[in-house]
Short mmCIF file of C-alpha atoms in Angstrom, two decimals:
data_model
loop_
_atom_site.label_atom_id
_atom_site.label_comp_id
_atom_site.label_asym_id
_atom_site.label_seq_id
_atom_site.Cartn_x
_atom_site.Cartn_y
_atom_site.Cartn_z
CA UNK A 514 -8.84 13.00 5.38
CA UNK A 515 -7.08 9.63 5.75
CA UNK A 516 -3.74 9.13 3.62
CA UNK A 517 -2.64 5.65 2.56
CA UNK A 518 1.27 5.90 2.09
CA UNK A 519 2.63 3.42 -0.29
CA UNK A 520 5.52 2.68 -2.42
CA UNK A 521 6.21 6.86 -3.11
CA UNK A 522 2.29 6.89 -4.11
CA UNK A 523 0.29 8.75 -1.06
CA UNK A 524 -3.35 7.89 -1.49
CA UNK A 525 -6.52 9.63 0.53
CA UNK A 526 -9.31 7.56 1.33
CA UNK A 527 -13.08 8.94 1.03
CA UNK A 528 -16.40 7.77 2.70
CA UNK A 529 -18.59 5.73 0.15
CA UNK A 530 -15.14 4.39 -1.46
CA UNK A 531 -13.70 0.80 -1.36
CA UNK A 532 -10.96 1.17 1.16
CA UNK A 533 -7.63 -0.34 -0.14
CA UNK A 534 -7.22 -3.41 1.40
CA UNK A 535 -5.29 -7.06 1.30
CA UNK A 536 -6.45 -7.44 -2.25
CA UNK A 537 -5.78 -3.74 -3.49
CA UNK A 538 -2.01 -4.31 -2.11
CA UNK A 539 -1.54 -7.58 -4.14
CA UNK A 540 -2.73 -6.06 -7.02
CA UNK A 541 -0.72 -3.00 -6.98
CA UNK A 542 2.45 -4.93 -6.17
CA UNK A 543 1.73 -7.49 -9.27
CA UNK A 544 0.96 -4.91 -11.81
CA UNK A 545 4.36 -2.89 -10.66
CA UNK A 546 6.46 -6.09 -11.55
CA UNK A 547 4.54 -6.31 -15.10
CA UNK A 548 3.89 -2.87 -15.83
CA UNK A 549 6.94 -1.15 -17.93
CA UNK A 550 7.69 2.64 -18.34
CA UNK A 551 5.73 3.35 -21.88
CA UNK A 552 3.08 1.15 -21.29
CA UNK A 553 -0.54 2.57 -21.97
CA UNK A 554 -2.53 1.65 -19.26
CA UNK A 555 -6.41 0.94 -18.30
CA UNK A 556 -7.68 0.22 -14.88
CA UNK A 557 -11.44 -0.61 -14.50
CA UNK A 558 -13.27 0.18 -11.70
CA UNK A 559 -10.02 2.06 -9.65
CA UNK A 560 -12.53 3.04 -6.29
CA UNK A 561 -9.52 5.45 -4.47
CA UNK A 562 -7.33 5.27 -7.60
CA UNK A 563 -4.50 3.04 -5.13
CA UNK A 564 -3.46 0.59 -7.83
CA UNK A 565 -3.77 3.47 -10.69
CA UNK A 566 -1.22 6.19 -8.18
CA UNK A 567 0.90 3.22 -7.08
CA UNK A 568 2.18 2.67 -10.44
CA UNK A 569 2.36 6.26 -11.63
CA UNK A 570 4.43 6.88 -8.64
CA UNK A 571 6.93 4.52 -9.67
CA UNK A 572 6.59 4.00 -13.78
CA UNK A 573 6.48 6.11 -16.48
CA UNK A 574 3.19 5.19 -17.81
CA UNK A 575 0.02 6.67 -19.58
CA UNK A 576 -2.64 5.52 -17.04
CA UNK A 577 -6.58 6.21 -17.41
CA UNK A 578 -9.34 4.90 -15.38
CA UNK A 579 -12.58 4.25 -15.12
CA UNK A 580 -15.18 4.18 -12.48
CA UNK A 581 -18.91 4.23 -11.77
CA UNK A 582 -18.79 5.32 -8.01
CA UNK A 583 -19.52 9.08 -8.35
CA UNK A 584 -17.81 9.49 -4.48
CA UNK A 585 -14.61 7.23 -6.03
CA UNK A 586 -14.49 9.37 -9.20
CA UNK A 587 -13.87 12.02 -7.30
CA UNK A 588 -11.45 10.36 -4.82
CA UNK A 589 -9.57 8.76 -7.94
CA UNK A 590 -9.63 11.96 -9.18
CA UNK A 591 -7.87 14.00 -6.14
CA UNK A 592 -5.53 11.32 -6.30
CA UNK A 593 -4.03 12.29 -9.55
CA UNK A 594 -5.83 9.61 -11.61
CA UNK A 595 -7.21 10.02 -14.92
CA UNK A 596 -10.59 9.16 -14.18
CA UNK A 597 -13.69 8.57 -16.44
CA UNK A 598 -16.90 8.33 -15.02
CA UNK A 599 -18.61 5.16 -17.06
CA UNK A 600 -19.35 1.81 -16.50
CA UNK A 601 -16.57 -0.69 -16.79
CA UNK A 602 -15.03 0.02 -20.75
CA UNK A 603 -18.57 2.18 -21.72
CA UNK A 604 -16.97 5.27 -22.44
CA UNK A 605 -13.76 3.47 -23.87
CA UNK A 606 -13.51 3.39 -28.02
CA UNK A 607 -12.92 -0.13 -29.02
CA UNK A 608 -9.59 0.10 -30.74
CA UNK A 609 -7.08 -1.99 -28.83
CA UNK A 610 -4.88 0.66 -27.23
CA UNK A 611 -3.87 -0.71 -23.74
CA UNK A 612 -1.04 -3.02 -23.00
CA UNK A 613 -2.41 -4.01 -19.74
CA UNK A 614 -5.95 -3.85 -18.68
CA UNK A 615 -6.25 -4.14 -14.67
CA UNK A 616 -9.13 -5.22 -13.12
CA UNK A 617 -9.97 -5.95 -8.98
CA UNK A 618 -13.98 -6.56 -9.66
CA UNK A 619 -16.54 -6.95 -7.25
CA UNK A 620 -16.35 -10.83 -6.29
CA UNK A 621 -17.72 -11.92 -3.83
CA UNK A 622 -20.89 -14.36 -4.02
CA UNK A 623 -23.06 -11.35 -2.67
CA UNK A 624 -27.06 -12.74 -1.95
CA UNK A 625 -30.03 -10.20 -2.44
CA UNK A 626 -29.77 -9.57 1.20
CA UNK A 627 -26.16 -9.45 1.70
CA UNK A 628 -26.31 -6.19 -1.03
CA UNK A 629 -25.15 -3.13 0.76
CA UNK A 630 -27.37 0.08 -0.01
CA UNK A 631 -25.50 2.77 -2.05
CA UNK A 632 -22.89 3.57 -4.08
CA UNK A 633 -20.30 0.62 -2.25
CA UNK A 634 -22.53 -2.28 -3.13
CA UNK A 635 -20.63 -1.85 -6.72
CA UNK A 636 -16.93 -2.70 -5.15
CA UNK A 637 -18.61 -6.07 -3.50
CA UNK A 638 -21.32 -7.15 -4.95
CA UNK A 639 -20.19 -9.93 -7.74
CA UNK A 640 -23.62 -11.46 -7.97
CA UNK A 641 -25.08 -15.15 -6.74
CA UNK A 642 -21.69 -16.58 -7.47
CA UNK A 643 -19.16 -13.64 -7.33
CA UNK A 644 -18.18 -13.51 -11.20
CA UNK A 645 -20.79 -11.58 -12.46
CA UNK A 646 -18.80 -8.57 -13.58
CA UNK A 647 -16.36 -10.88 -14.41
CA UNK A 648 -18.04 -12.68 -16.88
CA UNK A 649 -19.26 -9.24 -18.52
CA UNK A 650 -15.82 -8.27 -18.34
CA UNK A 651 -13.97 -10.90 -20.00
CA UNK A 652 -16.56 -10.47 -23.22
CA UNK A 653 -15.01 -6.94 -23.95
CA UNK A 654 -11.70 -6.79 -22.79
CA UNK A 655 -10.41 -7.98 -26.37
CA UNK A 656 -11.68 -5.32 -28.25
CA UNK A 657 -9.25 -2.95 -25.85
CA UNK A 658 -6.42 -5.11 -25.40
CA UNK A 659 -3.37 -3.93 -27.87
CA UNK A 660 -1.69 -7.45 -29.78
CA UNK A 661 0.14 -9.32 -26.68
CA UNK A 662 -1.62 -7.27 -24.05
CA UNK A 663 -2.04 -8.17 -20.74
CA UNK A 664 -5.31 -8.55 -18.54
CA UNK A 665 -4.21 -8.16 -14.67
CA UNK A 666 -7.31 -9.58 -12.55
CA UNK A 667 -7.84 -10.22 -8.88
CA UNK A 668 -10.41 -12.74 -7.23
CA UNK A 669 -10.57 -14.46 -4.40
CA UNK A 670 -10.96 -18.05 -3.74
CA UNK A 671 -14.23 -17.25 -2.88
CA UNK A 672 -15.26 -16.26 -6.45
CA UNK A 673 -14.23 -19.73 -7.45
CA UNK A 674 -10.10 -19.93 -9.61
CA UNK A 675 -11.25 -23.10 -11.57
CA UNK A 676 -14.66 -21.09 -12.58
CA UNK A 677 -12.85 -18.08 -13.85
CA UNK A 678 -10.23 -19.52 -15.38
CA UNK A 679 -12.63 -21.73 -17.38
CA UNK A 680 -14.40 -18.30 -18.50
CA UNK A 681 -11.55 -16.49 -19.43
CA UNK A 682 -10.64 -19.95 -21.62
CA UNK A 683 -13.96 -19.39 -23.08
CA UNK A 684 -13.10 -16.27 -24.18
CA UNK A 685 -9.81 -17.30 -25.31
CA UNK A 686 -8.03 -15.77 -22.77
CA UNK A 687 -5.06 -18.14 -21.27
CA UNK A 688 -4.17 -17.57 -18.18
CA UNK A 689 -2.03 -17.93 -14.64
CA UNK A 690 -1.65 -17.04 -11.56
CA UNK A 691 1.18 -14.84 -10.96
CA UNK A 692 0.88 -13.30 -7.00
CA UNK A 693 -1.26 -14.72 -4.05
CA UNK A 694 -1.62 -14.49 -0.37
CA UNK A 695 -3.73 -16.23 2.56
CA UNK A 696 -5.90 -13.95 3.80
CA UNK A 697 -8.13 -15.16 7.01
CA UNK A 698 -10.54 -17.26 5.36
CA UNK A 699 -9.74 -16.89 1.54
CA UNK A 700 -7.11 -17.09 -0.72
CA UNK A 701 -6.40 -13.86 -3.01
CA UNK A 702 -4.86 -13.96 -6.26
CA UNK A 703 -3.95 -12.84 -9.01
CA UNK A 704 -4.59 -13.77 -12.57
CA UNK A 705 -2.56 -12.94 -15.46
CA UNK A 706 -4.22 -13.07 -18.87
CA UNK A 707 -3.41 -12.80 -22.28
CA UNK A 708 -5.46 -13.38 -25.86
CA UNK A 709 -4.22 -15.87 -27.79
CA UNK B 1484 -9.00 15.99 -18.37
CA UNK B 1485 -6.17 16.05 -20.63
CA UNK B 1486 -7.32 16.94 -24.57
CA UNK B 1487 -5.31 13.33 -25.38
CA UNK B 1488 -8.02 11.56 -23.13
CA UNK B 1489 -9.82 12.11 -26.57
CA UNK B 1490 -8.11 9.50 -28.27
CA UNK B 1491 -9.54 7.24 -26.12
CA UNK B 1492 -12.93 8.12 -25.43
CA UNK B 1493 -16.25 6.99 -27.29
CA UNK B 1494 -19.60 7.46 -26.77
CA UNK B 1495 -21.47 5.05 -24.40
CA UNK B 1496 -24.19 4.10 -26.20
CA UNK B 1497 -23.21 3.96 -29.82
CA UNK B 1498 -19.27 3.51 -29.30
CA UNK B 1499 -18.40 6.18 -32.15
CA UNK B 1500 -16.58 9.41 -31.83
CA UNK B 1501 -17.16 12.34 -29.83
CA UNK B 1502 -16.83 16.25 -30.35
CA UNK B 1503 -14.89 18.00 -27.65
CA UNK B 1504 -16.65 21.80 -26.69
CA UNK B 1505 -14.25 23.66 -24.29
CA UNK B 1506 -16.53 25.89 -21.75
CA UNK B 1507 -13.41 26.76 -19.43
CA UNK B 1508 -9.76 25.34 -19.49
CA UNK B 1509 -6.55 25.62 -18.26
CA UNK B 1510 -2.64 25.13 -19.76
CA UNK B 1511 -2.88 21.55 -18.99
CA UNK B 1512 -6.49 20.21 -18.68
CA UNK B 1513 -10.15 20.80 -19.93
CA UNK B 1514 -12.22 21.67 -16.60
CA UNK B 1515 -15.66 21.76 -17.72
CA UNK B 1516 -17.04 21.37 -21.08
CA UNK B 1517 -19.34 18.52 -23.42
CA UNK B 1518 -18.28 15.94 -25.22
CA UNK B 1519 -20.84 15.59 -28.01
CA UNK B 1520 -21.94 12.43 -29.92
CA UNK B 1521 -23.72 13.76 -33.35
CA UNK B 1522 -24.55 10.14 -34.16
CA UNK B 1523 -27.23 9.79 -31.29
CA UNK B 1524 -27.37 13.89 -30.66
CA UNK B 1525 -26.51 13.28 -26.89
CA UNK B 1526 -24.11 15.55 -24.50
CA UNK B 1527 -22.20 14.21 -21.96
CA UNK B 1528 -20.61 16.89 -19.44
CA UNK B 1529 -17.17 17.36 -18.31
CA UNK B 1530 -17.32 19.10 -14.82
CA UNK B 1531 -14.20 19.70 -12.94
CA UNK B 1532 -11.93 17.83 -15.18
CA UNK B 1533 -14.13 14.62 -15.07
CA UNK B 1534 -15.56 13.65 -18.49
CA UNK B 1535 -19.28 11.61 -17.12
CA UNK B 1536 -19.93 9.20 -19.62
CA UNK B 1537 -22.89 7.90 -18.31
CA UNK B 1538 -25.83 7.60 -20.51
CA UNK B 1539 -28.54 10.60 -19.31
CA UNK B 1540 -30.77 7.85 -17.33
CA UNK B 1541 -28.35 7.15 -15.27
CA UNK B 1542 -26.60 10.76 -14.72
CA UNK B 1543 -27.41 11.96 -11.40
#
């Protein structure tokens, strides 16, 4: 088994599971300047459960997780993440109980032939125009949002900045981008959001 | 999973609460059990620790 050592969090790696990459790094390292000890905290789709160990390595947080990937479940899982097997916030009652909400979706513009079989097309495949699961995202994430909580969301430029940012506006979600990096042909960043 | 896990789980399919049946446990965590939804009489397992809240169709 591979081990991913990282800020005092030491993460294994699984076949069939998103390996943490560029992205997964950005995210972890924005949500640790953010995140406070107390906080009650959701990730969504966590694949090995890096971002989710990260911070409970180095906060004192209440973390849960979700994920859809039985093979990540169980990775998450080994990893010392609270993990729920459900699709994005299914299994999650609706009563505003996280102060951050953290979210690395699949985005990128993924074409009917560009889908990967199995259980990994779900950590790529953001749909014609990468925001998909973005878009489906952004319609719930109020009703689990506590008052002033923050959403935490990564995309690439290749999932479009303007595009989400317009959707999360939509949804009255105001946002900005708080961490990014140059990353061979894209751009990742990260989004900070917050209802208001 | 943790018995305070319950505060935040629902049911997938109806959103409501959920009855927790213990089949085997330890001191800190529920290993395998049901969470129960009466509203839409459906069980959803919990199998070493990992509460599957995917509605049956989908299950594998």
């Amino acid at each position: 088994m591979v081990t991913i050592n990282y800020k005092n969090a030491a993460i294994n790696r699984a076949d069939n599971v998103y390996e943490p990459a560029e992205d997964s790094f950005l995210l972890a390292d924005a949500a640790l300047e953010i995140c406070t000890d107390g906080m009650h905290i959701l990730e969504i789709g966590t694949g090995t459960g890096f971002v989710a160990a990260v911070l409970q390595a180095n906060k004192d947080i209440r973390l849960v997780a979700t994920e859809i990937n039985p093979y990540a479940v169980e990775c998450a899982s080994s990893n010392g993440v609270s993990v729920i097997r459900t699709d994005m916030f299914a299994g999650i009652k609706k009563n505003k109980s996280f102060d951050i909400v953290i979210f690395n979706p699949p985005y990128l513009p993924t074409s009917d032939d560009e889908k990967v079989p199995g259980w990994l097309n779900y950590a790529f495949d953001g749909g014609r125009n990468g925001r998909d699961a973005i878009v489906g995202f952004m319609k719930e994430v109020s009703n689990y949002l506590s008052e002033n909580g923050i959403i935490l969301l990564l995309i690439s430029s290749l999932t479009g900045i303007d595009e989400v940012k317009e959707i999360m506006r939509e949804h009255g979600i105001q946002s900005g981008i708080i961490a990014r990096t140059k990353c061979s042909f894209e751009e990742l960043v990260v989004i900070e959001g917050r209802i208001v | 999973m943790k018995k305070d896990l319950m505060e935040i789980l629902a049911c997938p399919i109806c959103k409501g609460d959920l009855v927790l049946n213990v089949e085997k446990e330890d001191e800190n965590e529920v290993i395998s059990g049901t969470l129960y939804c009466s509203v839409c009489n459906e069980y959803y397992p919990i199998e070493e620790g990992i509460p599957n809240m995917l509605p049956p169709d989908l299950r594998e």
